[in-house]
mmCIF file of C-alpha atoms in Angstrom:
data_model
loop_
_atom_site.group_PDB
_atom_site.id
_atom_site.type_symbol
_atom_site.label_atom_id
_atom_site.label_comp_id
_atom_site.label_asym_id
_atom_site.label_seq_id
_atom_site.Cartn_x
_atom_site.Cartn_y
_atom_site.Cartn_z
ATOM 1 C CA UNK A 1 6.141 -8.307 -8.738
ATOM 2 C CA UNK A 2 8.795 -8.817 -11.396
ATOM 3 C CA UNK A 3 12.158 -9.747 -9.029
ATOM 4 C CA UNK A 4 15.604 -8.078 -9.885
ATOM 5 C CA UNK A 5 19.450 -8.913 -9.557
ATOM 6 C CA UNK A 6 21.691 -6.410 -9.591
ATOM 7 C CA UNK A 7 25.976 -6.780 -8.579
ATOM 8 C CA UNK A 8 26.012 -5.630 -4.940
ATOM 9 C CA UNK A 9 28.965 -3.340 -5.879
ATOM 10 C CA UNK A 10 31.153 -1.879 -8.645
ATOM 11 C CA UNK A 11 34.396 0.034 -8.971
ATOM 12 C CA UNK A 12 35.349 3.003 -11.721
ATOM 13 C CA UNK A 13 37.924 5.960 -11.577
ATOM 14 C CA UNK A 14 37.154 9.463 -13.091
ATOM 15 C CA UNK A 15 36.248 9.575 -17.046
ATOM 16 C CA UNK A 16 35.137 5.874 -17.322
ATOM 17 C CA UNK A 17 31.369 5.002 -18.767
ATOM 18 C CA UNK A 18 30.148 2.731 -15.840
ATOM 19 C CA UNK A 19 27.252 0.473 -17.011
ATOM 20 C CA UNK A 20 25.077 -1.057 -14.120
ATOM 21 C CA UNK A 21 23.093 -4.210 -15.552
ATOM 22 C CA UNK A 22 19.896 -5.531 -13.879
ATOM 23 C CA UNK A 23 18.180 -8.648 -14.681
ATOM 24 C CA UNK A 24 14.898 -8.854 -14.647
ATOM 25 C CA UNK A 25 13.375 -12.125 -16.124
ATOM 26 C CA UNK A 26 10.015 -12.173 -15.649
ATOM 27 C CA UNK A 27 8.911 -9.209 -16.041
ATOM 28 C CA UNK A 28 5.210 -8.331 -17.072
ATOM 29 C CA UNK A 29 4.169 -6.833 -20.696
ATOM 30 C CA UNK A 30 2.720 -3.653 -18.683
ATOM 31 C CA UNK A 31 5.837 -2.822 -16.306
ATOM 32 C CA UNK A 32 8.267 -0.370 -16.254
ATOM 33 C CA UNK A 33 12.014 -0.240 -15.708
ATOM 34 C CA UNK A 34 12.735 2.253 -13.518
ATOM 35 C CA UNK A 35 16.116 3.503 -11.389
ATOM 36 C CA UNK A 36 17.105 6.141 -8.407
ATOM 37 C CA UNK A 37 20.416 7.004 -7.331
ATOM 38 C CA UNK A 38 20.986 7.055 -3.795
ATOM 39 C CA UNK A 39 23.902 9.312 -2.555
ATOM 40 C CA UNK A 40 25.358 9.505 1.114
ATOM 41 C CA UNK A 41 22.979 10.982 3.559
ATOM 42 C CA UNK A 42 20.307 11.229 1.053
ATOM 43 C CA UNK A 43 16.829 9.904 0.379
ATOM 44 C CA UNK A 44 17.452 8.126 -3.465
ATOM 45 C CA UNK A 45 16.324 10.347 -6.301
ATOM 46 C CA UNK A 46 15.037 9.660 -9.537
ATOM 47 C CA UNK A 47 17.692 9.042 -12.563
ATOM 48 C CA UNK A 48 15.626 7.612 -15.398
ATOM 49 C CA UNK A 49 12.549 5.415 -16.193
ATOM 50 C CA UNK A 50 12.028 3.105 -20.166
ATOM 51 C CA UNK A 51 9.920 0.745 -21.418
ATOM 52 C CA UNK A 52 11.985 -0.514 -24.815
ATOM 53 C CA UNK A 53 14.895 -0.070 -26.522
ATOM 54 C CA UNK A 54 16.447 3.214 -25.001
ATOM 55 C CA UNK A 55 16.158 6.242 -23.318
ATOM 56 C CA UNK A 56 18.596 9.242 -22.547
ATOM 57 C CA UNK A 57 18.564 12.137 -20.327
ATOM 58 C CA UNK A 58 20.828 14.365 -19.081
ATOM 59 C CA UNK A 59 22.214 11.951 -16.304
ATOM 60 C CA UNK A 60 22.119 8.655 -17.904
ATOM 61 C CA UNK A 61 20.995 5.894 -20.678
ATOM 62 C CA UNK A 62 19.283 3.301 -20.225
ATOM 63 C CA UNK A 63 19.298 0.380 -22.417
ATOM 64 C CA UNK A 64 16.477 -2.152 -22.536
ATOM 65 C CA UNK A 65 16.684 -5.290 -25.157
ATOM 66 C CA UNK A 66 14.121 -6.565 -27.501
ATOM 67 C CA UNK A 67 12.968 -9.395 -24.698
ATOM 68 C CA UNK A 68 13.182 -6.736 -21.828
ATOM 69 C CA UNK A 69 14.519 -9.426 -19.309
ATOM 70 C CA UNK A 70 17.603 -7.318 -18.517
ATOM 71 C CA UNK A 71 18.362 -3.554 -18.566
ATOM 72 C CA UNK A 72 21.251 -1.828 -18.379
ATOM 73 C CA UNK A 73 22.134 2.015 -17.228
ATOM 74 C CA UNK A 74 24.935 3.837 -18.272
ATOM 75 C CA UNK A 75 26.268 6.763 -17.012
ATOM 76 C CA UNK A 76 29.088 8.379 -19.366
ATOM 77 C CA UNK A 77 32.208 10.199 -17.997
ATOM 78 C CA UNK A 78 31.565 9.512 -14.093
ATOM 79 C CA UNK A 79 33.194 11.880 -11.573
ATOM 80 C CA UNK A 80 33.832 11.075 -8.053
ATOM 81 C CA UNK A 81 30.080 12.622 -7.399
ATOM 82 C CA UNK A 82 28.617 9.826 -9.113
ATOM 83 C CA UNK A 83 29.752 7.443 -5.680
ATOM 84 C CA UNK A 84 26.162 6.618 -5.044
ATOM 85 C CA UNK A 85 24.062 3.087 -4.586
ATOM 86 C CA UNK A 86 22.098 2.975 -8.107
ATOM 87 C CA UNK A 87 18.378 0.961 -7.303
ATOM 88 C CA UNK A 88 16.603 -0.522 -10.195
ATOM 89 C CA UNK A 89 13.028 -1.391 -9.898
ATOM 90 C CA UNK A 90 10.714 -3.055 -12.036
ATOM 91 C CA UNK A 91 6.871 -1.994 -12.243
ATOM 92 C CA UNK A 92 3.679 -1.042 -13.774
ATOM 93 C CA UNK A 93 4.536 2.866 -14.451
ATOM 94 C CA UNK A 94 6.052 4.262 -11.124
ATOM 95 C CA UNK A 95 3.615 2.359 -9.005
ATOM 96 C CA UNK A 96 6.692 -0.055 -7.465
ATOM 97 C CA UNK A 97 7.443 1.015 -4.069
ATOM 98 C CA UNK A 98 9.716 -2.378 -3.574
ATOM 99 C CA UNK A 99 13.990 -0.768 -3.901
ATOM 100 C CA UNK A 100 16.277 -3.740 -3.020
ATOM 101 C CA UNK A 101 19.753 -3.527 -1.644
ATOM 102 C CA UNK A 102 20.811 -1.998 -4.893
ATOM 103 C CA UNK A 103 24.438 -1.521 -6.791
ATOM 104 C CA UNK A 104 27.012 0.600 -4.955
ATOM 105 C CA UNK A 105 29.304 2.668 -7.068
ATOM 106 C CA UNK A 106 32.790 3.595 -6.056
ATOM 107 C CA UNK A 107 34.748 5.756 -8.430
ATOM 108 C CA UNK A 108 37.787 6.975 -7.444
ATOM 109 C CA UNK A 109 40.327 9.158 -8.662
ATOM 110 C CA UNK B 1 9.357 24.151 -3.441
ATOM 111 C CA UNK B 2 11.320 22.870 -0.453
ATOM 112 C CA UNK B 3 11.520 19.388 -0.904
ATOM 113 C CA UNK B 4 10.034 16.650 1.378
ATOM 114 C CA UNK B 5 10.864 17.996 5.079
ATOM 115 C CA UNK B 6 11.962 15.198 7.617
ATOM 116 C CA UNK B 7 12.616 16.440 11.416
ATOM 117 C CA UNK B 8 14.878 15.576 13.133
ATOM 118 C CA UNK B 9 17.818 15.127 10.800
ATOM 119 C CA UNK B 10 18.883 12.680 14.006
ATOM 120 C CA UNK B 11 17.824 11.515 16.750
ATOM 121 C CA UNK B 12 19.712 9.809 20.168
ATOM 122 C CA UNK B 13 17.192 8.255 22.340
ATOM 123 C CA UNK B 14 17.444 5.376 24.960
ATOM 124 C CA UNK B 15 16.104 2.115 24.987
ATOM 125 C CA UNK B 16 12.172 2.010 26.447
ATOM 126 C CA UNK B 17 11.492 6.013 24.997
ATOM 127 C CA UNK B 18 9.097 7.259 22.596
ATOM 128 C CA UNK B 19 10.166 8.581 19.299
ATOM 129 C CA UNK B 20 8.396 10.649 16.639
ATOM 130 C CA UNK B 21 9.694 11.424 13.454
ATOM 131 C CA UNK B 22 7.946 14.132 11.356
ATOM 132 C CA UNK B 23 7.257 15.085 7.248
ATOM 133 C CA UNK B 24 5.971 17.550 5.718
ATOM 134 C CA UNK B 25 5.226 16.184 2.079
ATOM 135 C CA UNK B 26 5.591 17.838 -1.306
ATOM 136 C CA UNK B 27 2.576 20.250 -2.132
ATOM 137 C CA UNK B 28 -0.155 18.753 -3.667
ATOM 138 C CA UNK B 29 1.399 15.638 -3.291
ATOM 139 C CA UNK B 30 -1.395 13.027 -2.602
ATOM 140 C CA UNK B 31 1.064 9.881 -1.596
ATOM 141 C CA UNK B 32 3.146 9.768 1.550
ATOM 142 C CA UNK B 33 5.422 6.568 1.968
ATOM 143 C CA UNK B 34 7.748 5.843 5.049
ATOM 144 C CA UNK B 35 10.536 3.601 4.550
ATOM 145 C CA UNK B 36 13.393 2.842 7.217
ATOM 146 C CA UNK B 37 16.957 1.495 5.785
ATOM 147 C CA UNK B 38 19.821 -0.351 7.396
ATOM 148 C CA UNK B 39 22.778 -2.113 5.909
ATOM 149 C CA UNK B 40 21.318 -5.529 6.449
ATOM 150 C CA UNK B 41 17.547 -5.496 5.014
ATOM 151 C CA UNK B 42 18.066 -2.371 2.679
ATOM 152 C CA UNK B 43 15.180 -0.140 2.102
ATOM 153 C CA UNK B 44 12.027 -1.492 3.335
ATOM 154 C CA UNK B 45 8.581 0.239 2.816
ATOM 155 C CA UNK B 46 6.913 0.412 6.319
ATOM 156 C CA UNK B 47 3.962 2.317 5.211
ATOM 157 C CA UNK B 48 2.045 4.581 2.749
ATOM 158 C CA UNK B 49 -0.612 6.886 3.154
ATOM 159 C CA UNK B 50 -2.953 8.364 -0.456
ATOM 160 C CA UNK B 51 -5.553 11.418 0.839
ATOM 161 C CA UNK B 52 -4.303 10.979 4.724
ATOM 162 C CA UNK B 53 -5.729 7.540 4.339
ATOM 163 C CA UNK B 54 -3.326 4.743 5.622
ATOM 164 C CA UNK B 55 -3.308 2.172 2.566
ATOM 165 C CA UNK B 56 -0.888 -0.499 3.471
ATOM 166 C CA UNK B 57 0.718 -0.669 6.563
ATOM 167 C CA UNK B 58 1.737 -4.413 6.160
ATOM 168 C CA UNK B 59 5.302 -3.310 6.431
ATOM 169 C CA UNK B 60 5.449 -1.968 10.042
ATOM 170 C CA UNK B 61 7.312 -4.492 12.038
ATOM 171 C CA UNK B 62 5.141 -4.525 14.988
ATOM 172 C CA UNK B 63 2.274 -2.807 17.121
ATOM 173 C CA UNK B 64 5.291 -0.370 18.981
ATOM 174 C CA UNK B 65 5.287 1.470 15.673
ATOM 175 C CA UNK B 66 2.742 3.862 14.939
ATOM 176 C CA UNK B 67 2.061 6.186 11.686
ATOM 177 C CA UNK B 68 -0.666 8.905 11.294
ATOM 178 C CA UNK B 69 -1.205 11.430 8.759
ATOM 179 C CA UNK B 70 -3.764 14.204 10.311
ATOM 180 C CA UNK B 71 -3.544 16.388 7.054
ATOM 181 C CA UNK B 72 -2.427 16.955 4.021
ATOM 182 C CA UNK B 73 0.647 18.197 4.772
ATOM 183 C CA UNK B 74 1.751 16.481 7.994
ATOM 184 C CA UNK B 75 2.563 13.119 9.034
ATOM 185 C CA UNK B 76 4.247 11.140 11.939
ATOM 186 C CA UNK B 77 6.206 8.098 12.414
ATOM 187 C CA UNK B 78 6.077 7.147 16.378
ATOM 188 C CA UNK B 79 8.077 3.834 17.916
ATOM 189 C CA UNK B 80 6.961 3.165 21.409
ATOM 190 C CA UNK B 81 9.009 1.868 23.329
ATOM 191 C CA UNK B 82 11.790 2.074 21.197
ATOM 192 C CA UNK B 83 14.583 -0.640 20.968
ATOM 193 C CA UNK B 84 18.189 -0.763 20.150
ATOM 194 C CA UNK B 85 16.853 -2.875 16.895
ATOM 195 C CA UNK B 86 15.074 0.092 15.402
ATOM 196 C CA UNK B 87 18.771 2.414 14.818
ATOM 197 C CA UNK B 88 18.564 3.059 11.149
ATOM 198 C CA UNK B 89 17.462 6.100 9.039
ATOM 199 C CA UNK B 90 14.009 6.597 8.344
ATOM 200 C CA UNK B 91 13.114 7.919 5.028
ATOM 201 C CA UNK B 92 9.592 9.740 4.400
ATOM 202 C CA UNK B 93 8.980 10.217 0.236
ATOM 203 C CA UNK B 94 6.051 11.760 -1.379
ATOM 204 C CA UNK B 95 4.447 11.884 -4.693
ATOM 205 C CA UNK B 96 1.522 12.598 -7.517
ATOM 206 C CA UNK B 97 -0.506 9.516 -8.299
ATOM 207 C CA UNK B 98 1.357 7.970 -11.341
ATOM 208 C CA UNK B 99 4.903 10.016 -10.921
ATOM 209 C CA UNK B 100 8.267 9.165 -9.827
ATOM 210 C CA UNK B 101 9.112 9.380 -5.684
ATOM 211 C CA UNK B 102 10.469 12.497 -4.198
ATOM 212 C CA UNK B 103 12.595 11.559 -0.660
ATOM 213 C CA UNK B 104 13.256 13.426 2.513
ATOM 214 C CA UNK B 105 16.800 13.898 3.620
ATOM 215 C CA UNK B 106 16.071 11.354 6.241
ATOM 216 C CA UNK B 107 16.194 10.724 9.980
ATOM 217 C CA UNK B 108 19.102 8.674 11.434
ATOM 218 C CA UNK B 109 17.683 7.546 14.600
ATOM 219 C CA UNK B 110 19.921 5.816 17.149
ATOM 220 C CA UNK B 111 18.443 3.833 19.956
ATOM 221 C CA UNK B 112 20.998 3.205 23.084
#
């Protein structure tokens, strides 16, 4: 299984475009990137999965470089709703069960 | 559809008791997964059911716990004798072969 290495924590205010970067060096031609959001009280939930280059929904980006040893979300305009721990996991499709301690987002006022 | 269904939503017991935590999966979901998290080790996968089959169970820390899945749309996590160690909130997720995890709301179990 392809390990990962995310910051522990980060820090925004209201309005900002937070990027959360995960490294990932060795991971396999057939896996996935994949992340969850985990708010207070809550099981995590699914925020957005790529292979290359980049994806967008209507929660986040996520941008994944030519050599796919690193990927980065972004999530534009946070509010103080986006205070969550952000997982990323690294897979073949959505077959990694393995979430780490994960990146915990602050964003304050 | 309701959601993966965890009961209880917490859970006091005292040292030496059994516990059972219960799920009710997703509909025609055909995985069940249990994972327990606590500030020091994170989220750990305990253990995952496909078709009410137990698959790997390599994560369970130790013969006390216990996980069955009688049906399709039940399944139980029991710790007995429970221990102060085991506090932390106990997540049970579902899903379709090949899709992306749906979680419970969790138990917070807390062991005196």
């Amino acid at each position: 299984l392809a390990k990962t290495t995310q910051p522990i924590s980060m820090d925004s205010y209201e309005g900002q475009e937070v990027n959360i970067t995960c490294s990932h060096n060795n991971i396999a031609t057939n896996d996935y990137i994949t992340w969850y959001q985990q708010f207070p009280s809550q099981g995590p939930r699914f925020i957005i999965q790529g292979y290359k280059t980049k994806v967008t929904n209507e929660v986040a980006s996520l941008f994944i470089p030519a050599d796919r040893k690193s990927s980065t979300l972004s999530l534009p305009r946070v509010s103080l709703s986006d205070t969550a721990v952000y997982y990323c996991l690294v897979g073949t499709g959505y077959s990694t069960l393995t979430f780490g301690k994960g990146t915990m987002l602050l964003v304050s006022p | 559809d309701a959601g993966v269904i965890q009961s209880p939503r917490h859970e006091v017991t005292e040292m030496g008791q059994e516990v059972t935590l219960r799920c009710k999966p997703i509909s025609g979901h055909d995985y069940l997964f249990w994972y327990r998290q606590t500030m020091m080790r994170g989220l750990e996968l305990l253990i995952y059911f496909n078709n009410n089959v137990p698959i790997d169970d390599s994560g369970m820390p130790e013969d006390r716990f216990s996980a069955k899945m009688p049906n399709a749309s039940f399944s139980t996590l029991k710790i007995q004798p429970s221990e102060p160690r085991d506090s932390a909130v106990y997540f049970c997720a579902s899903r379709v072969r090949g899709e992306k995890l749906f979680f419970g709301s969790g138990t917070q179990l807390s062991v005196l």
